[in-house]
mmCIF file of C-alpha atoms in Angstrom:
data_model
loop_
_atom_site.group_PDB
_atom_site.id
_atom_site.type_symbol
_atom_site.label_atom_id
_atom_site.label_comp_id
_atom_site.label_asym_id
_atom_site.label_seq_id
_atom_site.Cartn_x
_atom_site.Cartn_y
_atom_site.Cartn_z
ATOM 1 C CA MET A 1 11.352 20.721 23.542
ATOM 2 C CA LEU A 2 9.005 20.291 26.473
ATOM 3 C CA GLU A 3 7.144 23.497 25.576
ATOM 4 C CA THR A 4 6.648 22.285 21.984
ATOM 5 C CA SER A 5 5.297 18.981 23.273
ATOM 6 C CA ARG A 6 2.799 20.802 25.491
ATOM 7 C CA ARG A 7 1.676 23.015 22.637
ATOM 8 C CA TRP A 8 1.249 19.980 20.395
ATOM 9 C CA LYS A 9 -0.836 18.174 23.017
ATOM 10 C CA ALA A 10 -2.923 21.304 23.568
ATOM 11 C CA ALA A 11 -3.546 21.637 19.813
ATOM 12 C CA VAL A 12 -4.547 17.981 19.476
ATOM 13 C CA THR A 13 -6.809 18.207 22.519
ATOM 14 C CA LEU A 14 -8.513 21.308 21.123
ATOM 15 C CA ALA A 15 -8.974 19.689 17.706
ATOM 16 C CA LEU A 16 -10.432 16.542 19.243
ATOM 17 C CA SER A 17 -12.814 18.504 21.439
ATOM 18 C CA LEU A 18 -14.045 20.502 18.449
ATOM 19 C CA LEU A 19 -14.484 17.327 16.444
ATOM 20 C CA GLY A 20 -16.272 15.712 19.380
ATOM 21 C CA SER A 21 -18.698 18.604 19.647
ATOM 22 C CA THR A 22 -19.419 18.255 15.925
ATOM 23 C CA LEU A 23 -19.988 14.511 16.188
ATOM 24 C CA GLY A 24 -22.319 14.971 19.136
ATOM 25 C CA GLY A 25 -24.719 17.070 17.071
ATOM 26 C CA TRP A 26 -25.624 14.470 14.469
ATOM 27 C CA ALA A 27 -29.228 13.434 14.287
ATOM 28 C CA LEU A 28 -29.649 9.690 13.828
ATOM 29 C CA PRO A 29 -32.797 7.707 13.117
ATOM 30 C CA ALA A 30 -34.209 5.904 16.135
ATOM 31 C CA GLY A 31 -32.487 2.585 16.665
ATOM 32 C CA ALA A 32 -29.653 3.351 14.232
ATOM 33 C CA ALA A 33 -26.229 2.126 15.235
ATOM 34 C CA TYR A 34 -23.623 4.675 14.211
ATOM 35 C CA PRO A 35 -21.158 4.037 12.780
ATOM 36 C CA ASP A 36 -21.773 0.792 10.984
ATOM 37 C CA LYS A 37 -19.279 1.377 8.153
ATOM 38 C CA PRO A 38 -15.899 3.143 7.781
ATOM 39 C CA ILE A 39 -15.755 6.907 8.153
ATOM 40 C CA ARG A 40 -13.899 8.910 5.491
ATOM 41 C CA LEU A 41 -11.989 12.017 6.566
ATOM 42 C CA ILE A 42 -11.312 14.251 3.554
ATOM 43 C CA VAL A 43 -8.221 16.484 3.732
ATOM 44 C CA PRO A 44 -7.982 19.042 0.889
ATOM 45 C CA PHE A 45 -4.164 19.085 0.881
ATOM 46 C CA PRO A 46 -1.408 16.617 -0.094
ATOM 47 C CA PRO A 47 -0.047 14.009 2.319
ATOM 48 C CA GLY A 48 2.777 14.952 4.660
ATOM 49 C CA GLY A 49 1.770 18.520 5.452
ATOM 50 C CA ALA A 50 0.678 19.859 8.823
ATOM 51 C CA THR A 51 -3.031 19.546 7.993
ATOM 52 C CA ASP A 52 -2.588 15.921 6.932
ATOM 53 C CA VAL A 53 -0.547 14.992 10.000
ATOM 54 C CA LEU A 54 -3.093 16.481 12.404
ATOM 55 C CA ALA A 55 -5.951 14.824 10.490
ATOM 56 C CA ARG A 56 -4.248 11.443 10.899
ATOM 57 C CA VAL A 57 -3.837 11.998 14.646
ATOM 58 C CA ILE A 58 -7.528 12.867 14.872
ATOM 59 C CA ALA A 59 -8.446 9.842 12.722
ATOM 60 C CA VAL A 60 -6.709 7.486 15.159
ATOM 61 C CA GLN A 61 -8.525 9.011 18.127
ATOM 62 C CA LEU A 62 -11.868 9.059 16.299
ATOM 63 C CA GLY A 63 -11.410 5.413 15.353
ATOM 64 C CA GLU A 64 -10.797 4.484 18.985
ATOM 65 C CA VAL A 65 -13.886 6.381 20.148
ATOM 66 C CA THR A 66 -16.240 5.078 17.454
ATOM 67 C CA LYS A 67 -14.721 1.563 17.211
ATOM 68 C CA GLN A 68 -14.733 1.996 13.447
ATOM 69 C CA THR A 69 -12.102 2.422 10.752
ATOM 70 C CA VAL A 70 -11.389 6.048 9.818
ATOM 71 C CA ILE A 71 -9.846 6.522 6.386
ATOM 72 C CA VAL A 72 -7.928 9.729 5.684
ATOM 73 C CA GLU A 73 -8.274 10.703 2.017
ATOM 74 C CA ASN A 74 -6.091 13.479 0.654
ATOM 75 C CA LYS A 75 -7.850 15.323 -2.180
ATOM 76 C CA ALA A 76 -5.323 17.996 -3.075
ATOM 77 C CA GLY A 77 -5.624 20.502 -5.871
ATOM 78 C CA ALA A 78 -6.993 23.902 -6.833
ATOM 79 C CA GLY A 79 -6.133 25.469 -3.495
ATOM 80 C CA GLY A 80 -8.292 22.981 -1.584
ATOM 81 C CA ASN A 81 -11.277 23.149 -3.931
ATOM 82 C CA VAL A 82 -10.988 19.534 -5.109
ATOM 83 C CA GLY A 83 -11.578 18.253 -1.574
ATOM 84 C CA MET A 84 -14.223 20.870 -0.839
ATOM 85 C CA GLU A 85 -16.102 19.993 -4.017
ATOM 86 C CA GLN A 86 -16.156 16.331 -3.016
ATOM 87 C CA ILE A 87 -17.644 17.291 0.335
ATOM 88 C CA ALA A 88 -20.199 19.600 -1.293
ATOM 89 C CA ARG A 89 -21.398 16.740 -3.496
ATOM 90 C CA ALA A 90 -21.312 14.061 -0.790
ATOM 91 C CA ARG A 91 -24.392 12.452 0.654
ATOM 92 C CA PRO A 92 -24.975 13.989 4.128
ATOM 93 C CA ASP A 93 -24.969 10.699 6.018
ATOM 94 C CA GLY A 94 -22.258 11.424 8.588
ATOM 95 C CA TYR A 95 -19.731 9.032 7.081
ATOM 96 C CA ILE A 96 -17.749 11.659 5.191
ATOM 97 C CA GLU A 97 -16.050 14.342 7.252
ATOM 98 C CA PHE A 98 -13.970 17.306 6.131
ATOM 99 C CA TYR A 99 -10.835 18.370 7.967
ATOM 100 C CA ASN A 100 -9.215 21.674 7.152
ATOM 101 C CA ALA A 101 -7.022 23.824 9.328
ATOM 102 C CA SER A 102 -6.416 26.816 7.097
ATOM 103 C CA GLY A 103 -9.755 28.538 6.457
ATOM 104 C CA VAL A 104 -9.591 27.700 2.751
ATOM 105 C CA GLU A 105 -13.350 27.151 2.637
ATOM 106 C CA LYS A 106 -13.913 30.828 3.467
ATOM 107 C CA ILE A 107 -11.243 32.177 1.128
ATOM 108 C CA ASN A 108 -12.225 30.013 -1.828
ATOM 109 C CA ALA A 109 -15.932 30.725 -1.434
ATOM 110 C CA CYS A 110 -15.127 34.217 -2.659
ATOM 111 C CA ALA A 111 -12.473 33.331 -5.215
ATOM 112 C CA TRP A 112 -14.220 30.380 -6.875
ATOM 113 C CA VAL A 113 -17.903 31.090 -7.343
ATOM 114 C CA ASN A 114 -19.826 28.489 -9.384
ATOM 115 C CA ARG A 115 -16.893 26.166 -10.055
ATOM 116 C CA ASN A 116 -18.229 23.087 -11.850
ATOM 117 C CA GLY A 117 -21.750 23.708 -10.615
ATOM 118 C CA VAL A 118 -20.842 24.101 -6.951
ATOM 119 C CA THR A 119 -21.700 27.638 -5.963
ATOM 120 C CA GLY A 120 -19.594 29.411 -3.384
ATOM 121 C CA THR A 121 -21.196 31.427 -0.646
ATOM 122 C CA ASN A 122 -21.086 35.127 -1.418
ATOM 123 C CA SER A 123 -21.371 36.175 2.166
ATOM 124 C CA ILE A 124 -19.688 38.529 4.560
ATOM 125 C CA TYR A 125 -16.453 36.561 4.127
ATOM 126 C CA CYS A 126 -16.107 38.115 0.664
ATOM 127 C CA TYR A 127 -16.187 41.734 1.835
#
């Protein structure tokens, strides 16, 4: 039990550090206070799964760091493409984040090219 607890803490710490490095790279206009509205965290799988649970743990920590509400939105369907499509169409303002722990964005880029006008990346991942 103790070993599982350590692994869980290590996984959460790694996820938070990766998320923190992503957040640190945002370019903001001079004088802008970020965040000034709730942050949405899109999870492309249904509630209750491992990806959702870890996203909710990260959302709590992110909310404490940013002093802002973080809303976890589950957009399940089409092997993760429903959530990915929402992210692809979102305004790049830093208030919508995508959390995925399975690599579905790489797999589906090859399997679902030009789905509803959102073109997948035919890159090295497809070969």
